[in-house]
XYZ file of C-alpha atoms in Angstrom:
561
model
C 62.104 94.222 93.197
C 64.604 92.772 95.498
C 64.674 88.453 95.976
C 64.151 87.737 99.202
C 65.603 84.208 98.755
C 69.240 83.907 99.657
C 70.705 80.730 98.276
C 73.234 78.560 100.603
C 76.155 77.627 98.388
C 77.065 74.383 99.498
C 80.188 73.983 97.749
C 83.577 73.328 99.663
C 86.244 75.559 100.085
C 89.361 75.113 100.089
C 90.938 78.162 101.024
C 93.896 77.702 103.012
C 93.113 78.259 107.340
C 97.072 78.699 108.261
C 99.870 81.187 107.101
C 102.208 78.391 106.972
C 99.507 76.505 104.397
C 99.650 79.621 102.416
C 103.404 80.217 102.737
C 102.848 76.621 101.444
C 101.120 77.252 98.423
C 102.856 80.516 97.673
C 106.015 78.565 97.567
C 104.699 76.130 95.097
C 103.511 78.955 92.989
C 106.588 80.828 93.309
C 109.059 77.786 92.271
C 110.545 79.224 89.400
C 111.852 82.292 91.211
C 112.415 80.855 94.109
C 114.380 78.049 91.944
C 116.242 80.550 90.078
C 117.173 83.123 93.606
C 118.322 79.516 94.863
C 120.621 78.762 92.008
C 121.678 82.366 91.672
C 122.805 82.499 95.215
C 124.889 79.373 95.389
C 126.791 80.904 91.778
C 126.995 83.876 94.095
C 129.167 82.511 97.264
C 130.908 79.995 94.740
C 131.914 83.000 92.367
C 133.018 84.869 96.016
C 135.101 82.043 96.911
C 136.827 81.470 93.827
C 137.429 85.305 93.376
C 139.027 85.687 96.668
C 140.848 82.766 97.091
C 142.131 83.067 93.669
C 143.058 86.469 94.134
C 144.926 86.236 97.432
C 146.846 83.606 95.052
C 147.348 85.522 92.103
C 148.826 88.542 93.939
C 150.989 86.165 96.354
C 152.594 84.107 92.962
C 153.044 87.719 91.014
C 155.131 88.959 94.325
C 156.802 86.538 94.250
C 157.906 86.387 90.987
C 158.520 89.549 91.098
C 161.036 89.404 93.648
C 162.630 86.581 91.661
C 163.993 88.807 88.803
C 163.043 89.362 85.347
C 163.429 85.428 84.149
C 160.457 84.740 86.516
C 158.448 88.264 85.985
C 158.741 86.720 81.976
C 158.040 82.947 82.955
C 154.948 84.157 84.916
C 151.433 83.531 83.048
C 149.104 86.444 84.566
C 146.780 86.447 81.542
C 144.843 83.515 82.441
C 144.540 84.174 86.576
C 143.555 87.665 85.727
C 140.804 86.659 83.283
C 139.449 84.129 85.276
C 139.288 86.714 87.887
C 137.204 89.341 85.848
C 134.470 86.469 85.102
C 134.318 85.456 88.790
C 133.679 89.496 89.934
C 131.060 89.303 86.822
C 129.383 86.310 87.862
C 129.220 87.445 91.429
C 127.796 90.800 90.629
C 124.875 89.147 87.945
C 124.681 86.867 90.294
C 123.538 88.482 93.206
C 121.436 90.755 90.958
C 119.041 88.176 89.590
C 119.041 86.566 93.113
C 117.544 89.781 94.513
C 115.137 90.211 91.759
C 114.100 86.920 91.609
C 113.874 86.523 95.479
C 112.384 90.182 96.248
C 110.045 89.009 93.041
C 108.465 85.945 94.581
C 108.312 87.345 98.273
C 106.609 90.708 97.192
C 103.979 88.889 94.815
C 103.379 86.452 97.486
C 102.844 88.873 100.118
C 100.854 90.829 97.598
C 98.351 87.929 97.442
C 98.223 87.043 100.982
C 97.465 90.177 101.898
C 93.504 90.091 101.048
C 93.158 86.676 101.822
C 93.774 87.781 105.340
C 91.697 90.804 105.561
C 88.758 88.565 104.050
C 89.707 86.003 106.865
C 89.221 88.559 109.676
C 86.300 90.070 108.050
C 84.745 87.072 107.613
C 85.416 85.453 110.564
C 84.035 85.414 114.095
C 82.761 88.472 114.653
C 83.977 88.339 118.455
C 87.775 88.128 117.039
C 87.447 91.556 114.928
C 85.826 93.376 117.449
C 88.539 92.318 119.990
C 91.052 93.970 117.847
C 91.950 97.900 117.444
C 92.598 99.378 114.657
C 95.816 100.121 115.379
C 96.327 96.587 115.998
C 94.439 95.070 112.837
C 96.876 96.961 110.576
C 99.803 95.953 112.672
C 99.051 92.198 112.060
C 98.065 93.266 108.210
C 101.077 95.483 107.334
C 103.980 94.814 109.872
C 103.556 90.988 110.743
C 103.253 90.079 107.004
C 106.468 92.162 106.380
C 108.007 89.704 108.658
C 107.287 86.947 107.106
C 108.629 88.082 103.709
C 111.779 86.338 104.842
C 110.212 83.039 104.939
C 110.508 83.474 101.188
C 113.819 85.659 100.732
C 116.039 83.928 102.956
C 115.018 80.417 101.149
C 118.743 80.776 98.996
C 120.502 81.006 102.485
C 121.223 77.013 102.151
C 121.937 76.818 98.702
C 124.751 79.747 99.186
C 126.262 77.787 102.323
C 126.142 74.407 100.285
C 127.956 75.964 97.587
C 130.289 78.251 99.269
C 131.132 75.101 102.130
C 131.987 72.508 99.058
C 134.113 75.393 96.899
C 135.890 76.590 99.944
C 136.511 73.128 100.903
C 137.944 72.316 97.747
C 140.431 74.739 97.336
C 141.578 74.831 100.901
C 142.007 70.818 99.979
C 144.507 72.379 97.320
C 146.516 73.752 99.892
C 146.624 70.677 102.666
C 143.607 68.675 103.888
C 143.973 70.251 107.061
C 143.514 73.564 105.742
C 140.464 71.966 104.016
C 138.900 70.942 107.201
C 140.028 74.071 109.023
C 137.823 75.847 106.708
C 134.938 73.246 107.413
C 135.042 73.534 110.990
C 135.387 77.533 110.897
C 131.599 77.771 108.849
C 130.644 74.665 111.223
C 131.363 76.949 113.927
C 129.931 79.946 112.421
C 126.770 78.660 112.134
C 126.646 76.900 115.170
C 127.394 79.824 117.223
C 124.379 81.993 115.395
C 121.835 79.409 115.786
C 122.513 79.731 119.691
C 122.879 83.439 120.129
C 119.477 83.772 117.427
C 117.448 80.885 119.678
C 118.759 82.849 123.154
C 118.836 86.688 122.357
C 117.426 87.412 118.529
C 114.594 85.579 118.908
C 112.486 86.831 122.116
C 113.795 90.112 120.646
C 112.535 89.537 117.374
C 109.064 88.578 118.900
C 108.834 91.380 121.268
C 109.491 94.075 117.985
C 106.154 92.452 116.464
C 103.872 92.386 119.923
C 105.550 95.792 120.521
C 104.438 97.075 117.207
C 100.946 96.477 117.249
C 101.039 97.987 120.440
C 102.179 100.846 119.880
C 99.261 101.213 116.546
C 96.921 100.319 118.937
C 97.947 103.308 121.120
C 98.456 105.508 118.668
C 95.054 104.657 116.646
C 93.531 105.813 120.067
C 94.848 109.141 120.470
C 94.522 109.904 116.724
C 90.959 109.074 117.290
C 90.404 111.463 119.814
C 92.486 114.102 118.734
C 89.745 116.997 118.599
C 89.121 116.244 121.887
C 92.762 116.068 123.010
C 92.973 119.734 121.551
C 89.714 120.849 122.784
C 90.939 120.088 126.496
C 94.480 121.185 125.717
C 96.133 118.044 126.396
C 98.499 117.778 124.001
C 101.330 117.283 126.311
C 99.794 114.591 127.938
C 98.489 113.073 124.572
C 102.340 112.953 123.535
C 103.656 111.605 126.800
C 101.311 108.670 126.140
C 102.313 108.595 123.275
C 106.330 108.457 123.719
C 106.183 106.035 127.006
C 104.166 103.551 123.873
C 107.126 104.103 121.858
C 109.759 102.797 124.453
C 108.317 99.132 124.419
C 109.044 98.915 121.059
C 112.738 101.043 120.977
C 113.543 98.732 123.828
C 112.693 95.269 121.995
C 114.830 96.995 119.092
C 117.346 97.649 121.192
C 117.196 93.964 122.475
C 117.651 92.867 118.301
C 120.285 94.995 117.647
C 122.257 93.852 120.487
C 121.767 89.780 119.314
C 122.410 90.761 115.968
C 125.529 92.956 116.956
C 126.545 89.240 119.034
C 125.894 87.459 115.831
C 128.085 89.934 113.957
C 130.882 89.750 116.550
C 130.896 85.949 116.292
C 130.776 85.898 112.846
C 134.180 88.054 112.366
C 136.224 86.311 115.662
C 135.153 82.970 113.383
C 136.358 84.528 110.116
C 139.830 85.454 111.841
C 139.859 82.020 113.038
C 138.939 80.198 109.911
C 142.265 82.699 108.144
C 144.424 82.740 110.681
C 144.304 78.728 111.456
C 143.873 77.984 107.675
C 146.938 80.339 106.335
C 149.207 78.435 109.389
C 147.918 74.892 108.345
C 149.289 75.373 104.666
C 152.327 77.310 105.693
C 153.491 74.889 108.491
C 152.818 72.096 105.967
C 154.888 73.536 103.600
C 152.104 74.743 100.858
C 153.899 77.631 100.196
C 152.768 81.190 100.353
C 150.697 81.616 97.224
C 148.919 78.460 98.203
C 148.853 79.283 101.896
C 147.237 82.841 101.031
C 144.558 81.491 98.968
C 143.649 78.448 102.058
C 143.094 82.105 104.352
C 141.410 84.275 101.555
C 138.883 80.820 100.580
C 138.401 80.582 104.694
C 137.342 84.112 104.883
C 135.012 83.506 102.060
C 133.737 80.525 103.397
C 132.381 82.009 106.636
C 130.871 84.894 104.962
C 129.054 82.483 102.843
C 127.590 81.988 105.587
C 126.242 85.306 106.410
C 122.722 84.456 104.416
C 122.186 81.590 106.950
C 123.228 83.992 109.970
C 120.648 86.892 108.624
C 117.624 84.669 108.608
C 118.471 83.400 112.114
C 118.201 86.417 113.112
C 114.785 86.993 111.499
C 113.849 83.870 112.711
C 111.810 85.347 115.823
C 110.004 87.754 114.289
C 108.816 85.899 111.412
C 107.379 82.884 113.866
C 105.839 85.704 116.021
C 104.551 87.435 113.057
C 102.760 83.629 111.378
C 101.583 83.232 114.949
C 99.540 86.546 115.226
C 98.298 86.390 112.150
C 96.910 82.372 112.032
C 94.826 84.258 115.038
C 92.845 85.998 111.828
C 92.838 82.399 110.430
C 91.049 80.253 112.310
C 87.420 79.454 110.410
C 84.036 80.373 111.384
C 81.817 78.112 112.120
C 80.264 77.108 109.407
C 76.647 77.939 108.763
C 74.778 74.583 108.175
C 71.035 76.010 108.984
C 69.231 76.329 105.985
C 67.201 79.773 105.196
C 63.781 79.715 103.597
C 63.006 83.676 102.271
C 63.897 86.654 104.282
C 61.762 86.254 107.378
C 62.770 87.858 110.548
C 60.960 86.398 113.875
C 61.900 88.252 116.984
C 61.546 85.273 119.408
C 60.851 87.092 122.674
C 57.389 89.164 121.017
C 56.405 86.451 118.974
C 56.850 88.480 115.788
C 58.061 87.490 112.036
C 58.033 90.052 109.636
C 59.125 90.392 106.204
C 60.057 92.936 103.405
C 58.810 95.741 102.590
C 57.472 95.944 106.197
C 59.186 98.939 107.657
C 60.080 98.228 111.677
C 61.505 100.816 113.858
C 62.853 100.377 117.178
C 62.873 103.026 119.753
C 63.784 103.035 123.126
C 66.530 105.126 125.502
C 70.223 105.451 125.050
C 72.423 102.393 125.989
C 69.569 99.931 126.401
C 71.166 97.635 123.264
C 69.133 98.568 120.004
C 72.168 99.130 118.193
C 73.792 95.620 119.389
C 71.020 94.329 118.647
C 71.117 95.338 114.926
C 74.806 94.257 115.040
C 74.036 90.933 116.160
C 70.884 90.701 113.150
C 73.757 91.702 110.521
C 76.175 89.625 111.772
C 78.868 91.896 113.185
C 78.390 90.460 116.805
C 77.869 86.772 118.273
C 74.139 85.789 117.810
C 72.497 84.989 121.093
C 70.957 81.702 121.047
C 67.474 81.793 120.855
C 66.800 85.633 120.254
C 65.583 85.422 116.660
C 65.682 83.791 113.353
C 66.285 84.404 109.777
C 64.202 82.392 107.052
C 62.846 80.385 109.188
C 66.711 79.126 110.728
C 67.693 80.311 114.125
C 70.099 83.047 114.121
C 72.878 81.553 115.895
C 72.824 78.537 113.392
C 73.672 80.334 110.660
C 77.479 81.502 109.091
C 77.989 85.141 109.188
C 77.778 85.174 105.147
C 74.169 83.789 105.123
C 72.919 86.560 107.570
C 74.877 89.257 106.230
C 73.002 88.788 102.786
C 70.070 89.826 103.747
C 70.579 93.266 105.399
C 72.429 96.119 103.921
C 73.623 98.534 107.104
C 74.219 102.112 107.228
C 75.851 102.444 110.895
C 75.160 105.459 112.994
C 78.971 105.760 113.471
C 80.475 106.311 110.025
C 83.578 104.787 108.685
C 84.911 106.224 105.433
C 88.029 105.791 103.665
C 90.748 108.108 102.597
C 90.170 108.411 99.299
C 87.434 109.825 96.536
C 83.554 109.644 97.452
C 83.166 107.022 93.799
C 86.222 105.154 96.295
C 83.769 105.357 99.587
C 80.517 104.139 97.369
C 81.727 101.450 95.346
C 82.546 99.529 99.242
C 78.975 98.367 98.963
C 79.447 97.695 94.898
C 82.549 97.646 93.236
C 80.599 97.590 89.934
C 78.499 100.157 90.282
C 78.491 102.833 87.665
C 78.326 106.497 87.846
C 74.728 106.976 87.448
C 73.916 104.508 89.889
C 76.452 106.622 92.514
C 74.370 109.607 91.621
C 70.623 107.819 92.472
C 72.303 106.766 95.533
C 72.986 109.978 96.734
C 70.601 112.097 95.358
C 67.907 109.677 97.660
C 70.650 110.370 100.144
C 70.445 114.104 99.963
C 73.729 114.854 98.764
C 73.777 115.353 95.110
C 73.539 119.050 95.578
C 76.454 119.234 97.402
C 78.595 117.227 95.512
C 77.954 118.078 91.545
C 78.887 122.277 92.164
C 82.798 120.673 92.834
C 84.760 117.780 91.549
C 81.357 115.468 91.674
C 82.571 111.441 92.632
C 85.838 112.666 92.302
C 86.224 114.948 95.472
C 89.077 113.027 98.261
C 87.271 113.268 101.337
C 90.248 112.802 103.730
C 91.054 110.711 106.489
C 87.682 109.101 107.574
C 85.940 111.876 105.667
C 87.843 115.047 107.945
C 86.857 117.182 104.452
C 83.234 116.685 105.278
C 80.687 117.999 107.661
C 79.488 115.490 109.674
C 75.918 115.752 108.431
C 77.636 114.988 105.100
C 79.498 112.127 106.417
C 76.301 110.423 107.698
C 74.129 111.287 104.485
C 77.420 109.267 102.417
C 77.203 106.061 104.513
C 73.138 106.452 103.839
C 74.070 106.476 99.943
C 76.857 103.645 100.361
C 74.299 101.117 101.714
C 71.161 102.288 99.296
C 73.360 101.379 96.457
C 73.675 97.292 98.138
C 70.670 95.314 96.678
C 69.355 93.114 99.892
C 66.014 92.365 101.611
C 66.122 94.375 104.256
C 67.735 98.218 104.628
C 69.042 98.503 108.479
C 69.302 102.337 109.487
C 70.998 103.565 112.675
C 69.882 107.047 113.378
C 70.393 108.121 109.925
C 69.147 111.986 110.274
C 71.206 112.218 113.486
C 72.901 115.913 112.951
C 70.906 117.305 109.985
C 68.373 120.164 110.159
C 64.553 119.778 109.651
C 64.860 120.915 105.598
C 67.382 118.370 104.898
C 65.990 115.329 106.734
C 62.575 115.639 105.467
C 64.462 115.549 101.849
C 66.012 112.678 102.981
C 62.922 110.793 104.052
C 60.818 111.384 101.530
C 63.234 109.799 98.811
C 64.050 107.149 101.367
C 60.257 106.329 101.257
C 60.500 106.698 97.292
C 62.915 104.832 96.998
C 61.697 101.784 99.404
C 58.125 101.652 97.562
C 59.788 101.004 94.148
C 62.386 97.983 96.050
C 59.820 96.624 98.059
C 63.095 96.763 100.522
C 62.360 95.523 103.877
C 63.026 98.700 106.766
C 64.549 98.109 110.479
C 65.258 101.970 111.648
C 66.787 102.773 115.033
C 65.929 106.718 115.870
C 65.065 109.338 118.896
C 63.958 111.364 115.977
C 59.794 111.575 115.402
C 60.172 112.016 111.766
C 61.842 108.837 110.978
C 60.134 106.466 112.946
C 57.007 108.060 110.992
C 58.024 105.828 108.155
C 57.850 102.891 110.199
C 54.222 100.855 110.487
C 55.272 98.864 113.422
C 57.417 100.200 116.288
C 59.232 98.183 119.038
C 60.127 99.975 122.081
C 63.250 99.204 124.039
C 62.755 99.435 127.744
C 65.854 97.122 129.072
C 68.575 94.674 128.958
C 68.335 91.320 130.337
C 71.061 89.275 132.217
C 72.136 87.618 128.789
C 72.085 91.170 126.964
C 68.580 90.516 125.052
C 67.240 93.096 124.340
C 63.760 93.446 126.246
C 60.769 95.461 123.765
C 57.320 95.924 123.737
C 55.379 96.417 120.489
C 53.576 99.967 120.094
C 50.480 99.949 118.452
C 50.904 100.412 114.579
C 50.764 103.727 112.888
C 50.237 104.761 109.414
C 53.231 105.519 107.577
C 53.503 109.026 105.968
């Protein structure tokens, strides 16, 4: 026996309705990673620094001495320099190890949990804001535009690396002269500077334009892919792959556009690192540092700038990340909330003055394109309500959150979707914790346990959107996927669309089984006869209104065979 009731849970939530409130949290939760990539990244450009700076010395003093004669080649303490060296190359290479792991760590595990809560956001959201994206375009923003943003978490140890490799690089150019010290200041000052402005002017509309251009191009390609047996039947395969190519330049030309600003960022980057050597080395040298000294103020002024580099690589990202939170707080925004409150399962059709309730079975007929199936759409939820068209436990339709009226109908679409993956994968969409023997009810009332235990049973991959199965088959599978949902009503759009007379009076007569022991409620859109002969009351479509109501009269009632 299914309960009618659905309960109203009226228990805040406080799920987060922004990316950047769940970059947010995901931050928090990430701290010690993000702590330790931070940490690990400023040891990295300080280890850099040293290594260099102390290495342009170390070679520059052993010259030297060298050329001094054996007295100074004896005098000459190269143990120490040369250890010192070998723990600065170690700490930069552990370094930059755990600040990859950590980094890559906290950015992949956040992404990994964001992922869902965005796919629930869509699908629970407006229904007007799924339906307005493709396919294509929905895994664009769920794949590509949350890659984007993985940088909002990498790049966080960009600071910490300038901060340490500015003070160290400082420091020892201080060794040499303050002026070299400050040469080396204003070199990263200028490095910096100069990215920021060629990342705002050129990387960023670039960066933007990749992710717009991206979910374009899905889009496009969702749509051919779609039609592809009819693209073949027709033989326009040329055409299908000239549509498909001029797609493709959008996006190579926004790429284009990034890889130019970050080839500019590049460029400026090494014209400031020959600046920061050049004007560093001549500082010390014309002050009289000497040339050990003077070598390590140019080597520490090279390393200085490319400490830098981090900084420069998230500006560059910049665009594409903003672009990429921006499209996707569009699958954010919260639906309004459902405040009605629902007494039972009772449907009331406004416009014929007519409530029903489970187990009453209620088919609609009518002609092609006159709105039965939007109609359904808008009962389960998957399109606006219209105000005033019906009500659900006794609430108007409209006034209630998508959640509320989706729990009362379970909906077996006459346009199949199926997954890529096993049929258990396909059934277990309408109950993850359903076991084998309940798969096996479901679609031996379905018709299609026959066909399924002579082979690999649950087991069998079905392809891309089921390509493996007949489409009979496909049908009878999304007929088993929403028997196995417990809810008060069972919505059916043509479900014996494609199958022969054998098979679809097998399939009825375990539908009607299977509703007498549920007591489940029936709505059934069909041309068929043989379906609606399940059906005690029958509404017949004639037209569609102005506001796209659906305009029935009710047939007289008929006993149900």
């Amino acid at each position: 026996m299914i309960d009618p009731v659905t309960k109203q849970s009226d228990t805040p939530t406080s799920a987060p309705t922004s990316v950047r409130e769940m970059v947010r949290a995901e931050t928090r939760r990430e701290t010690v990673r993000l702590r330790l990539a931070a940490g690990m990244g400023a040891m990295v450009a300080a280890s850099a620094v040293a290594l260099l700076g102390l290495s342009g010395w170390f070679i520059t003093s052993a010259a030297i001495a060298g050329a001094a004669g054996a007295a100074a080649i004896q005098a000459f303490n190269y143990l120490t320099p040369s250890a010192c060296i070998r723990l600065f190359a170690i700490l930069r290479t552990v370094g930059r190890y755990l600040e990859r792991t950590a980094g890559h760590e906290a950015a992949l595990g956040a992404l990994a949990r964001m992922r869902p809560h965005l796919f629930r956001a869509l699908a629970e959201g407006p229904p007007q804001r799924a339906l307005a994206l493709s396919a294509g375009e929905a895994s664009a923003r769920l794949v590509e535009d949350v890659e984007a943003i993985q940088t909002l978490f990498i790049r966080r140890s960009a600071p910490w690396a300038l901060g340490a490799g500015a003070a160290l690089s400082a420091g020892l150019g201080l060794l040499a002269h303050p002026l070299a010290g400050l040469w080396v200041l204003v070199a990263m000052g200028l490095a910096s500077a100069g990215a920021l402005v060629i990342a705002r002017r050129r990387a960023d509309p670039a960066g933007a334009r990749v992710q717009v251009e991206t979910g374009r191009l899905k889009a496009d390609l969702s749509a051919l892919h779609a039609a592809a047996p009819e693209l073949k039947a027709y033989g326009l395969e040329d055409w299908a792959r000239a549509q498909a190519v001029q797609a493709a330049e959008g996006l190579e030309t926004a790429r284009m556009a990034r890889i130019a600003a970050e080839g500019r960022i590049a460029g400026w980057h090494a014209l400031c690192v020959g600046l920061g050597a050049t004007g560093a080395f001549g500082v010390a040298a014309a002050m009289g540092a000497g040339a050990p000294m003077a070598a390590l103020a140019a080597l520490v002024a090279v390393t200085g700038v490319e400490s830098a580099a981090g900084l420069a690589q998230a500006m560059m990202q910049r665009g594409a990340a903003e672009t990429a939170t921006a499209r996707l707080d569009e699958l954010m925004a919260p639906a309004p909330a459902g405040r009605a409150p629902m007494q039972g399962a009772a449907l009331r059709l406004n416009a014929l003055d007519l409530t029903v309730t489970p187990p009453t079975r209620l088919a609609i007929v009518g002609p092609s394109g006159v709105g039965k199936t939007s109609l359904v759409e808008r009962l389960v939820g998957l399109r606006p309500a219209l105000d005033g068209e019906a009500m659900l436990g006794g609430a108007p339709l409209e006034a209630l959150g998508r959640g509320q009226a989706a729990a009362l109908f379970t909906y077996a679409a006459q346009d199949v979707r199926l997954i890529d993956g096993t049929v258990r994968d396909n059934l277990r969409l309408a109950d993850p914790t359903a076991d084998d023997e309940r798969l096996w009810a479901a679609l031996q009332d379905a018709g299609l346990d026959q066909r399924l235990r002579g082979g690999r049973g649950l087991d069998l991959a079905i392809g891309p959107d089921g390509a493996r199965l007949s489409g009979g088959e496909r049908r009878r599978l999304g007929l088993a996927r929403a028997l196995l949902r417990s809810a008060p009503w069972l919505v059916l759009d043509e479900p014996t669309e494609g199958l022969d007379a054998a098979t679809e009076r097998r399939v009825l007569d375990r539908l009607d089984a299977r509703l007498k022991s549920t007591d489940q409620g029936l709505i059934l859109i069909s041309h068929r006869p043989a379906p609606v002969c399940l059906c005690g009351l029958t509404l017949r479509a004639t037209a569609m209104d102005a506001d796209g109501r659906l305009m029935m009269t009710r047939d007289k009632a008929r006993a149900r065979v």
